[in-house]
CSV table of C-alpha atoms in Angstrom, one decimal:
chain,number,residue,atom,x,y,z
A,428,UNK,CA,0.0,0.0,0.0
A,429,UNK,CA,1.0,3.6,-0.6
A,430,UNK,CA,0.8,4.5,3.1
A,431,UNK,CA,3.2,1.7,4.0
A,432,UNK,CA,5.9,3.0,1.6
A,433,UNK,CA,5.3,6.5,2.9
A,434,UNK,CA,5.6,5.3,6.5
A,435,UNK,CA,8.8,3.3,5.9
A,436,UNK,CA,10.4,6.3,4.1
A,437,UNK,CA,9.4,8.6,6.9
A,438,UNK,CA,10.8,6.2,9.5
A,439,UNK,CA,14.1,6.0,7.6
A,440,UNK,CA,14.3,9.8,7.5
A,441,UNK,CA,13.6,10.0,11.3
A,442,UNK,CA,16.3,7.5,12.1
A,443,UNK,CA,18.9,9.2,9.9
A,444,UNK,CA,18.3,12.5,11.8
A,445,UNK,CA,18.3,10.8,15.2
A,446,UNK,CA,20.6,7.8,15.4
A,447,UNK,CA,19.7,7.2,19.1
A,448,UNK,CA,16.0,6.6,18.3
A,449,UNK,CA,15.1,3.0,19.0
A,450,UNK,CA,13.4,1.5,15.9
A,451,UNK,CA,11.8,-1.2,18.0
A,452,UNK,CA,9.2,1.2,19.2
A,453,UNK,CA,7.5,1.0,15.7
A,454,UNK,CA,7.3,-2.8,15.6
A,455,UNK,CA,6.8,-3.7,19.2
A,456,UNK,CA,9.4,-4.8,21.7
A,457,UNK,CA,7.9,-8.3,21.9
A,458,UNK,CA,8.4,-8.9,18.2
A,459,UNK,CA,11.5,-10.8,17.5
A,460,UNK,CA,11.6,-10.1,13.7
A,461,UNK,CA,11.6,-6.6,12.3
A,462,UNK,CA,8.4,-5.6,10.6
A,463,UNK,CA,7.2,-2.7,8.5
A,464,UNK,CA,5.9,0.2,10.6
A,465,UNK,CA,2.2,0.9,10.5
A,466,UNK,CA,1.0,4.4,9.5
A,467,UNK,CA,-0.4,4.9,13.0
A,468,UNK,CA,3.1,4.5,14.5
A,469,UNK,CA,4.5,7.3,12.4
A,470,UNK,CA,1.6,9.8,13.0
A,471,UNK,CA,3.2,11.4,16.1
A,472,UNK,CA,6.4,12.3,14.1
A,473,UNK,CA,4.5,14.0,11.3
A,474,UNK,CA,3.7,17.6,10.8
A,475,UNK,CA,0.1,18.7,11.2
A,476,UNK,CA,-0.7,18.8,7.5
A,477,UNK,CA,0.9,15.4,6.8
A,478,UNK,CA,-0.8,13.9,9.9
A,479,UNK,CA,-4.2,15.1,8.7
A,480,UNK,CA,-3.6,13.7,5.2
A,481,UNK,CA,-2.4,10.3,6.4
A,482,UNK,CA,-5.2,10.0,8.9
A,483,UNK,CA,-7.7,10.7,6.1
A,484,UNK,CA,-6.2,7.9,4.1
A,485,UNK,CA,-6.5,5.5,7.0
A,486,UNK,CA,-10.2,6.2,7.2
A,487,UNK,CA,-10.7,5.6,3.5
A,488,UNK,CA,-13.0,2.5,2.7
A,489,UNK,CA,-10.1,1.3,0.5
A,490,UNK,CA,-7.9,0.9,3.6
A,491,UNK,CA,-10.1,0.6,6.6
A,492,UNK,CA,-10.6,-3.0,7.7
A,493,UNK,CA,-14.2,-4.4,7.7
A,494,UNK,CA,-13.4,-6.0,11.1
A,495,UNK,CA,-14.0,-3.4,13.7
A,496,UNK,CA,-12.1,-5.2,16.4
A,497,UNK,CA,-8.4,-5.6,15.5
A,498,UNK,CA,-7.9,-8.2,18.3
A,499,UNK,CA,-10.4,-10.5,16.6
A,500,UNK,CA,-8.8,-10.4,13.1
A,501,UNK,CA,-7.8,-13.8,11.7
A,502,UNK,CA,-4.6,-13.3,9.7
A,503,UNK,CA,-4.9,-16.5,7.6
A,504,UNK,CA,-8.3,-15.3,6.2
A,505,UNK,CA,-7.0,-11.8,5.6
A,506,UNK,CA,-4.0,-13.3,3.7
A,507,UNK,CA,-6.4,-15.2,1.4
A,508,UNK,CA,-8.2,-12.0,0.6
A,509,UNK,CA,-4.9,-10.2,-0.1
A,510,UNK,CA,-3.7,-13.1,-2.3
A,511,UNK,CA,-6.9,-12.9,-4.3
A,512,UNK,CA,-6.3,-9.2,-5.0
A,513,UNK,CA,-2.8,-9.8,-6.1
A,514,UNK,CA,-3.7,-12.6,-8.6
A,515,UNK,CA,-6.8,-10.9,-10.0
A,516,UNK,CA,-5.0,-10.0,-13.2
A,517,UNK,CA,-4.0,-13.6,-14.1
A,518,UNK,CA,-7.4,-15.0,-13.1
A,519,UNK,CA,-9.4,-12.7,-15.2
A,520,UNK,CA,-7.0,-12.9,-18.1
A,521,UNK,CA,-7.3,-16.6,-18.1
A,522,UNK,CA,-11.1,-16.5,-18.4
A,523,UNK,CA,-11.0,-13.7,-21.1
A,524,UNK,CA,-8.3,-15.1,-23.4
A,525,UNK,CA,-9.6,-18.6,-23.2
A,526,UNK,CA,-12.7,-17.4,-25.1
A,527,UNK,CA,-10.7,-15.8,-27.9
A,528,UNK,CA,-9.5,-17.5,-31.1
A,529,UNK,CA,-6.0,-18.7,-30.7
A,530,UNK,CA,-6.0,-17.6,-27.0
A,531,UNK,CA,-4.3,-14.4,-27.9
A,532,UNK,CA,-5.0,-10.6,-28.2
A,533,UNK,CA,-3.0,-7.8,-29.9
A,534,UNK,CA,-1.1,-6.0,-27.2
A,535,UNK,CA,-2.3,-2.6,-28.5
A,536,UNK,CA,-5.9,-3.7,-27.8
A,537,UNK,CA,-5.2,-5.2,-24.4
A,538,UNK,CA,-4.8,-1.8,-22.8
A,539,UNK,CA,-8.3,-0.9,-23.8
A,540,UNK,CA,-9.7,-4.0,-22.1
A,541,UNK,CA,-8.2,-3.3,-18.7
A,542,UNK,CA,-11.5,-4.2,-16.9
A,543,UNK,CA,-11.9,-7.5,-18.7
A,544,UNK,CA,-8.2,-8.4,-18.0
A,545,UNK,CA,-8.4,-7.3,-14.4
A,546,UNK,CA,-5.7,-4.6,-14.1
A,547,UNK,CA,-6.0,-0.8,-13.3
A,548,UNK,CA,-6.6,1.6,-16.1
A,549,UNK,CA,-3.5,3.2,-17.4
A,550,UNK,CA,-1.1,0.4,-16.4
A,551,UNK,CA,1.0,-1.4,-18.9
A,552,UNK,CA,-0.2,-4.9,-19.8
A,553,UNK,CA,3.4,-6.0,-20.6
A,554,UNK,CA,4.3,-5.3,-16.9
A,555,UNK,CA,1.5,-7.5,-15.6
A,556,UNK,CA,2.3,-10.3,-18.1
A,557,UNK,CA,6.0,-10.2,-17.1
A,558,UNK,CA,4.9,-11.1,-13.5
A,559,UNK,CA,3.6,-14.5,-14.8
A,560,UNK,CA,6.2,-15.7,-17.3
A,561,UNK,CA,5.2,-19.3,-17.1
A,562,UNK,CA,1.6,-18.6,-18.2
A,563,UNK,CA,1.8,-15.5,-20.4
A,564,UNK,CA,4.2,-14.2,-23.1
A,565,UNK,CA,4.3,-11.5,-25.8
A,566,UNK,CA,5.1,-13.2,-29.1
A,567,UNK,CA,5.5,-11.2,-32.4
A,568,UNK,CA,3.4,-12.8,-35.1
A,569,UNK,CA,3.5,-12.4,-38.9
A,570,UNK,CA,2.7,-10.7,-41.1
A,571,UNK,CA,3.2,-7.4,-39.3
A,572,UNK,CA,5.3,-8.7,-36.4
A,573,UNK,CA,3.1,-6.8,-33.9
A,574,UNK,CA,3.3,-8.1,-30.2
A,575,UNK,CA,0.4,-10.1,-28.9
A,576,UNK,CA,-0.7,-11.1,-25.3
A,577,UNK,CA,-0.9,-14.9,-25.5
A,578,UNK,CA,-0.8,-18.1,-23.5
A,579,UNK,CA,2.3,-20.2,-23.2
A,580,UNK,CA,2.2,-23.9,-24.1
A,581,UNK,CA,2.1,-24.7,-20.4
A,582,UNK,CA,-1.0,-22.5,-20.0
A,583,UNK,CA,-2.6,-24.2,-23.0
A,584,UNK,CA,-2.0,-27.6,-21.4
A,585,UNK,CA,-3.5,-26.4,-18.1
A,586,UNK,CA,-6.6,-25.2,-19.9
A,587,UNK,CA,-7.1,-28.7,-21.5
A,588,UNK,CA,-6.7,-30.2,-18.0
A,589,UNK,CA,-9.3,-27.9,-16.6
A,590,UNK,CA,-11.7,-28.5,-19.4
A,591,UNK,CA,-11.5,-32.3,-18.8
A,592,UNK,CA,-12.0,-31.7,-15.0
A,593,UNK,CA,-15.1,-29.6,-15.6
A,594,UNK,CA,-16.6,-32.3,-17.9
A,595,UNK,CA,-16.0,-34.9,-15.1
A,596,UNK,CA,-17.6,-32.7,-12.4
A,597,UNK,CA,-20.6,-31.7,-14.5
A,598,UNK,CA,-23.2,-33.8,-12.6
A,599,UNK,CA,-22.1,-32.2,-9.2
A,600,UNK,CA,-22.3,-28.7,-10.8
A,601,UNK,CA,-25.8,-29.5,-12.0
A,602,UNK,CA,-26.8,-30.5,-8.5
A,603,UNK,CA,-25.3,-27.2,-7.1
A,604,UNK,CA,-27.4,-25.1,-9.5
A,605,UNK,CA,-30.5,-27.0,-8.7
A,606,UNK,CA,-30.0,-26.4,-4.9
A,607,UNK,CA,-29.3,-22.7,-5.7
A,608,UNK,CA,-32.7,-22.5,-7.5
A,609,UNK,CA,-34.4,-24.3,-4.6
A,610,UNK,CA,-33.3,-21.7,-2.0
A,611,UNK,CA,-34.2,-18.8,-4.3
A,612,UNK,CA,-37.5,-16.9,-4.2
A,613,UNK,CA,-39.8,-18.2,-7.0
A,614,UNK,CA,-37.3,-21.0,-7.7
A,615,UNK,CA,-35.7,-18.8,-10.5
A,616,UNK,CA,-32.5,-16.9,-11.0
A,617,UNK,CA,-31.5,-14.6,-13.9
A,618,UNK,CA,-28.9,-16.4,-16.1
A,619,UNK,CA,-26.7,-13.3,-16.1
A,620,UNK,CA,-26.3,-13.5,-12.3
A,621,UNK,CA,-25.3,-17.1,-12.4
A,622,UNK,CA,-22.8,-16.4,-15.2
A,623,UNK,CA,-21.3,-13.5,-13.2
A,624,UNK,CA,-20.8,-15.8,-10.2
A,625,UNK,CA,-19.8,-18.9,-12.2
A,626,UNK,CA,-16.3,-19.1,-10.8
A,627,UNK,CA,-17.7,-19.4,-7.2
A,628,UNK,CA,-19.4,-22.7,-8.1
A,629,UNK,CA,-17.0,-24.1,-10.7
A,630,UNK,CA,-19.4,-23.5,-13.6
A,631,UNK,CA,-17.9,-23.4,-17.1
A,632,UNK,CA,-17.9,-20.3,-19.2
A,633,UNK,CA,-20.5,-21.8,-21.6
A,634,UNK,CA,-22.8,-22.6,-18.7
A,635,UNK,CA,-25.7,-20.7,-20.2
A,636,UNK,CA,-25.6,-23.1,-23.2
A,637,UNK,CA,-24.9,-26.2,-21.1
A,638,UNK,CA,-28.2,-26.0,-19.1
A,639,UNK,CA,-30.2,-26.8,-22.2
A,640,UNK,CA,-28.9,-30.3,-22.0
A,641,UNK,CA,-31.0,-30.9,-18.8
A,642,UNK,CA,-34.6,-30.1,-19.7
A,643,UNK,CA,-35.8,-32.3,-16.8
A,644,UNK,CA,-34.1,-30.0,-14.3
A,645,UNK,CA,-34.0,-26.5,-15.9
A,646,UNK,CA,-36.2,-24.2,-18.0
A,647,UNK,CA,-35.1,-20.9,-19.6
A,648,UNK,CA,-37.8,-18.2,-19.6
A,649,UNK,CA,-38.0,-14.4,-20.1
A,650,UNK,CA,-39.2,-12.3,-17.3
A,651,UNK,CA,-41.2,-9.0,-17.7
A,652,UNK,CA,-38.0,-7.0,-17.7
A,653,UNK,CA,-36.7,-9.0,-20.7
A,654,UNK,CA,-34.1,-10.9,-18.7
A,655,UNK,CA,-33.4,-14.6,-19.4
A,656,UNK,CA,-34.0,-16.5,-16.2
A,657,UNK,CA,-33.3,-20.1,-15.2
A,658,UNK,CA,-36.2,-21.8,-13.6
A,659,UNK,CA,-36.5,-25.0,-11.6
A,660,UNK,CA,-38.6,-27.6,-13.4
A,661,UNK,CA,-39.3,-29.9,-10.5
A,662,UNK,CA,-38.7,-29.8,-6.8
A,663,UNK,CA,-36.6,-32.6,-5.4
A,664,UNK,CA,-37.1,-33.3,-1.6
A,665,UNK,CA,-33.9,-35.3,-1.4
A,666,UNK,CA,-31.9,-32.1,-2.3
A,667,UNK,CA,-33.8,-29.9,0.2
A,668,UNK,CA,-31.5,-30.6,3.0
A,669,UNK,CA,-29.1,-27.9,4.1
A,670,UNK,CA,-25.4,-28.5,5.1
A,671,UNK,CA,-26.3,-27.7,8.8
A,672,UNK,CA,-29.1,-30.3,8.7
A,673,UNK,CA,-26.7,-32.9,7.3
A,674,UNK,CA,-24.2,-32.2,10.1
A,675,UNK,CA,-26.8,-32.1,12.9
A,676,UNK,CA,-26.9,-35.9,13.6
A,677,UNK,CA,-23.1,-36.6,13.5
A,678,UNK,CA,-22.1,-33.4,15.3
A,679,UNK,CA,-25.1,-31.9,17.1
A,680,UNK,CA,-23.0,-29.9,19.6
A,681,UNK,CA,-21.2,-28.0,16.8
A,682,UNK,CA,-24.4,-27.1,15.0
A,683,UNK,CA,-26.0,-25.8,18.2
A,684,UNK,CA,-23.0,-23.5,18.7
A,685,UNK,CA,-22.9,-22.2,15.1
A,686,UNK,CA,-25.5,-19.4,15.4
A,687,UNK,CA,-26.4,-17.2,18.3
A,688,UNK,CA,-29.6,-15.2,18.5
A,689,UNK,CA,-29.5,-13.3,21.8
A,690,UNK,CA,-32.5,-12.3,24.0
A,691,UNK,CA,-32.1,-8.7,25.1
A,692,UNK,CA,-32.5,-8.3,28.9
A,693,UNK,CA,-32.0,-5.4,31.3
A,694,UNK,CA,-29.4,-5.1,34.1
A,695,UNK,CA,-32.2,-5.9,36.5
A,696,UNK,CA,-32.0,-9.5,35.4
A,697,UNK,CA,-28.4,-10.5,36.3
A,698,UNK,CA,-27.5,-13.7,34.5
A,699,UNK,CA,-24.4,-15.9,34.7
A,700,UNK,CA,-22.7,-17.0,31.6
A,701,UNK,CA,-24.2,-20.5,31.6
A,702,UNK,CA,-27.7,-19.2,32.3
A,703,UNK,CA,-27.4,-16.6,29.5
A,704,UNK,CA,-26.3,-19.3,27.1
A,705,UNK,CA,-29.2,-21.6,27.9
A,706,UNK,CA,-31.6,-18.6,27.6
A,707,UNK,CA,-30.2,-17.8,24.1
A,708,UNK,CA,-30.5,-21.4,23.0
A,709,UNK,CA,-34.3,-21.1,23.4
A,710,UNK,CA,-34.4,-18.7,20.5
A,711,UNK,CA,-31.5,-20.1,18.5
A,712,UNK,CA,-33.2,-23.5,18.0
A,713,UNK,CA,-35.0,-24.6,16.0
A,714,UNK,CA,-33.4,-23.1,13.0
A,715,UNK,CA,-35.4,-22.1,9.8
A,716,UNK,CA,-34.5,-24.2,6.8
A,717,UNK,CA,-33.2,-22.1,3.8
A,718,UNK,CA,-35.3,-24.3,1.6
A,719,UNK,CA,-38.5,-23.0,3.2
A,720,UNK,CA,-40.5,-20.2,1.7
A,721,UNK,CA,-39.0,-17.0,3.1
A,722,UNK,CA,-41.8,-14.8,1.6
A,723,UNK,CA,-44.2,-16.2,4.2
A,724,UNK,CA,-42.2,-14.8,7.1
A,725,UNK,CA,-42.6,-11.3,8.6
A,726,UNK,CA,-39.6,-9.3,7.3
A,727,UNK,CA,-38.2,-8.2,10.7
A,728,UNK,CA,-39.2,-11.2,12.8
A,729,UNK,CA,-36.6,-13.6,14.5
A,730,UNK,CA,-37.7,-16.4,12.1
A,731,UNK,CA,-37.0,-14.2,9.1
A,732,UNK,CA,-33.5,-13.4,10.4
A,733,UNK,CA,-32.8,-17.1,11.0
A,734,UNK,CA,-34.0,-17.8,7.5
A,735,UNK,CA,-31.7,-15.1,5.9
A,736,UNK,CA,-28.7,-16.3,8.0
A,737,UNK,CA,-29.4,-19.9,7.0
A,738,UNK,CA,-29.7,-18.9,3.3
A,739,UNK,CA,-26.2,-17.3,3.3
A,740,UNK,CA,-24.8,-20.3,5.2
A,741,UNK,CA,-26.2,-22.6,2.6
A,742,UNK,CA,-25.1,-20.3,-0.3
A,743,UNK,CA,-21.5,-20.3,1.0
A,744,UNK,CA,-21.5,-24.1,1.6
A,745,UNK,CA,-22.4,-24.5,-2.2
A,746,UNK,CA,-19.3,-22.5,-3.3
A,747,UNK,CA,-16.1,-24.2,-4.1
A,748,UNK,CA,-14.0,-22.5,-1.4
A,749,UNK,CA,-16.8,-21.9,1.1
A,750,UNK,CA,-16.4,-18.1,0.8
A,751,UNK,CA,-17.7,-15.3,-1.4
A,752,UNK,CA,-17.2,-11.6,-1.9
A,753,UNK,CA,-20.0,-9.4,-0.6
A,754,UNK,CA,-20.8,-8.2,-4.1
A,755,UNK,CA,-21.6,-11.8,-5.1
A,756,UNK,CA,-23.9,-12.2,-2.1
A,757,UNK,CA,-25.7,-8.8,-2.8
A,758,UNK,CA,-26.1,-10.0,-6.4
A,759,UNK,CA,-28.7,-12.4,-5.1
A,760,UNK,CA,-30.4,-9.9,-2.8
A,761,UNK,CA,-33.8,-10.2,-4.4
A,762,UNK,CA,-33.6,-14.0,-4.8
A,763,UNK,CA,-32.5,-14.5,-1.1
A,764,UNK,CA,-34.8,-11.9,0.4
A,765,UNK,CA,-31.8,-10.1,1.9
A,766,UNK,CA,-32.1,-6.6,3.5
A,767,UNK,CA,-29.8,-3.6,3.6
A,768,UNK,CA,-28.7,-4.8,7.1
A,769,UNK,CA,-26.8,-7.8,5.8
A,770,UNK,CA,-23.4,-6.6,7.2
A,771,UNK,CA,-24.8,-6.1,10.7
A,772,UNK,CA,-26.6,-9.5,10.5
A,773,UNK,CA,-23.4,-11.3,9.6
A,774,UNK,CA,-21.4,-9.5,12.2
A,775,UNK,CA,-23.7,-10.8,14.9
A,776,UNK,CA,-22.7,-14.4,13.9
A,777,UNK,CA,-19.0,-14.6,14.5
A,778,UNK,CA,-19.0,-18.3,15.2
A,779,UNK,CA,-20.4,-19.1,11.7
A,780,UNK,CA,-18.9,-16.3,9.5
A,781,UNK,CA,-15.7,-14.3,9.3
A,782,UNK,CA,-15.6,-11.0,7.4
A,783,UNK,CA,-12.2,-10.2,5.9
A,784,UNK,CA,-11.0,-7.4,3.7
A,785,UNK,CA,-11.6,-3.6,3.6
A,786,UNK,CA,-14.8,-1.7,4.0
A,787,UNK,CA,-15.0,-1.2,0.2
A,788,UNK,CA,-14.4,-4.8,-0.8
A,789,UNK,CA,-14.8,-7.6,1.7
A,790,UNK,CA,-15.4,-11.4,1.7
A,791,UNK,CA,-17.4,-13.7,3.9
A,792,UNK,CA,-15.9,-17.0,5.0
A,793,UNK,CA,-17.7,-20.1,6.4
A,794,UNK,CA,-15.5,-20.7,9.4
A,795,UNK,CA,-16.5,-24.3,10.0
A,796,UNK,CA,-15.2,-25.3,6.5
A,797,UNK,CA,-11.6,-24.2,7.4
A,798,UNK,CA,-8.9,-25.6,9.6
A,799,UNK,CA,-7.1,-23.4,12.1
A,800,UNK,CA,-4.3,-22.6,9.6
A,801,UNK,CA,-6.8,-21.3,7.0
A,802,UNK,CA,-6.8,-24.3,4.7
A,803,UNK,CA,-10.0,-26.0,3.6
A,804,UNK,CA,-11.1,-29.2,5.4
A,805,UNK,CA,-12.5,-30.7,2.2
A,806,UNK,CA,-11.2,-29.5,-1.2
A,807,UNK,CA,-13.1,-29.8,-4.4
A,808,UNK,CA,-11.0,-31.1,-7.4
A,809,UNK,CA,-11.5,-27.7,-9.0
A,810,UNK,CA,-9.9,-26.0,-5.9
A,811,UNK,CA,-6.9,-28.4,-6.1
A,812,UNK,CA,-6.5,-27.4,-9.8
A,813,UNK,CA,-6.8,-23.7,-8.9
A,814,UNK,CA,-4.1,-24.0,-6.3
A,815,UNK,CA,-1.8,-25.6,-8.9
A,816,UNK,CA,-2.6,-22.9,-11.4
A,817,UNK,CA,-1.9,-20.1,-8.9
A,818,UNK,CA,1.4,-21.8,-7.9
A,819,UNK,CA,2.5,-21.7,-11.5
A,820,UNK,CA,1.4,-18.1,-11.7
A,821,UNK,CA,3.7,-17.1,-8.9
A,822,UNK,CA,6.8,-18.9,-10.3
A,823,UNK,CA,9.6,-16.9,-11.9
A,824,UNK,CA,11.4,-17.5,-15.2
A,825,UNK,CA,14.2,-19.3,-13.5
A,826,UNK,CA,11.7,-21.9,-12.2
A,827,UNK,CA,10.3,-22.7,-15.7
A,828,UNK,CA,12.3,-26.0,-16.0
A,829,UNK,CA,11.1,-27.2,-12.6
A,830,UNK,CA,7.5,-26.4,-13.6
A,831,UNK,CA,7.7,-28.2,-16.9
A,832,UNK,CA,9.1,-31.4,-15.2
A,833,UNK,CA,6.4,-31.3,-12.6
A,834,UNK,CA,3.7,-30.9,-15.2
A,835,UNK,CA,5.1,-33.9,-17.2
A,836,UNK,CA,5.1,-36.1,-14.0
A,837,UNK,CA,1.6,-35.1,-13.0
A,838,UNK,CA,0.2,-35.2,-16.5
């Protein structure tokens, strides 16, 4: 971040003017390894104007953490969000170039497609491509020898592997879409919304064409607004079981602890911790199934809040990595009967969800799906492939030989 570079430079300037200043005051005496100073540590040493400018940056939604309590932040989840932001370019570029003939694009045109390729406007595409030498290169092709942004042979082989994987996982993806329709109001979702969130569920880019292969499950219609919507043909009671309901029998104690719907009481009713927990359990259970009809519930009732929390929990459990960005969840606001108080609702359920990222762009994690080190307990084959792909994306040119040998052994 820019403020980190500014803070580091300011600290170096202070130390050069005052050699007796102990640099450990910026990173904490208890820390064994030196770390970059935070902007808040440098504030006392700045002038009034610089301090005001830096404090304003710290309050920006681009920087301010979505977690209000710094002591409760889980660094492994924050690191996942940070990694996603760093690899946004290669992830979007893979999806975009894979749909073009020859998997290439004139470099002169690439700069105009910065949004589709996932990099900030005005930046050089060649710079971003150079960060991923094993997957992208800039060949000059005849007859005019103009440079192109194209996939490397290794990247082409990875695409073939992913295509074969998606074909093998197609029945599971069909089930996922059926369950999404079953938790949606009216049992219908606009196709554009599903296509926008396709990577969350491992759906192929041609998903909108693939659904026509399953007329017994899906029907495509046009709503009054002219949008193409995907409708559920027939309700399947066997699928109307949420992830929490499946886990209730083998691990009832964990499911009981997942959510917490408190009963407000005054100070005149002093309760010990055990008594308060038992009192809250009276309203926490029974839960409301996300497969029930949420339109029949009063919008601000306790049952309606249980329903909305359950829908988001089931939605996240259907994703590949058991997490989603908030804009993906808000995308289905109408279908899931969500309100404008979704953030406050999620914040009240810290046992079930963790919110990571900044106030402008944050993600929701399903905590029970992760180990203490931030790795998934169960990994979908597509997740395993994505991890391999991102490992290649982070390799340097000097590691090209090692990557090719590894690909031949695994392939």
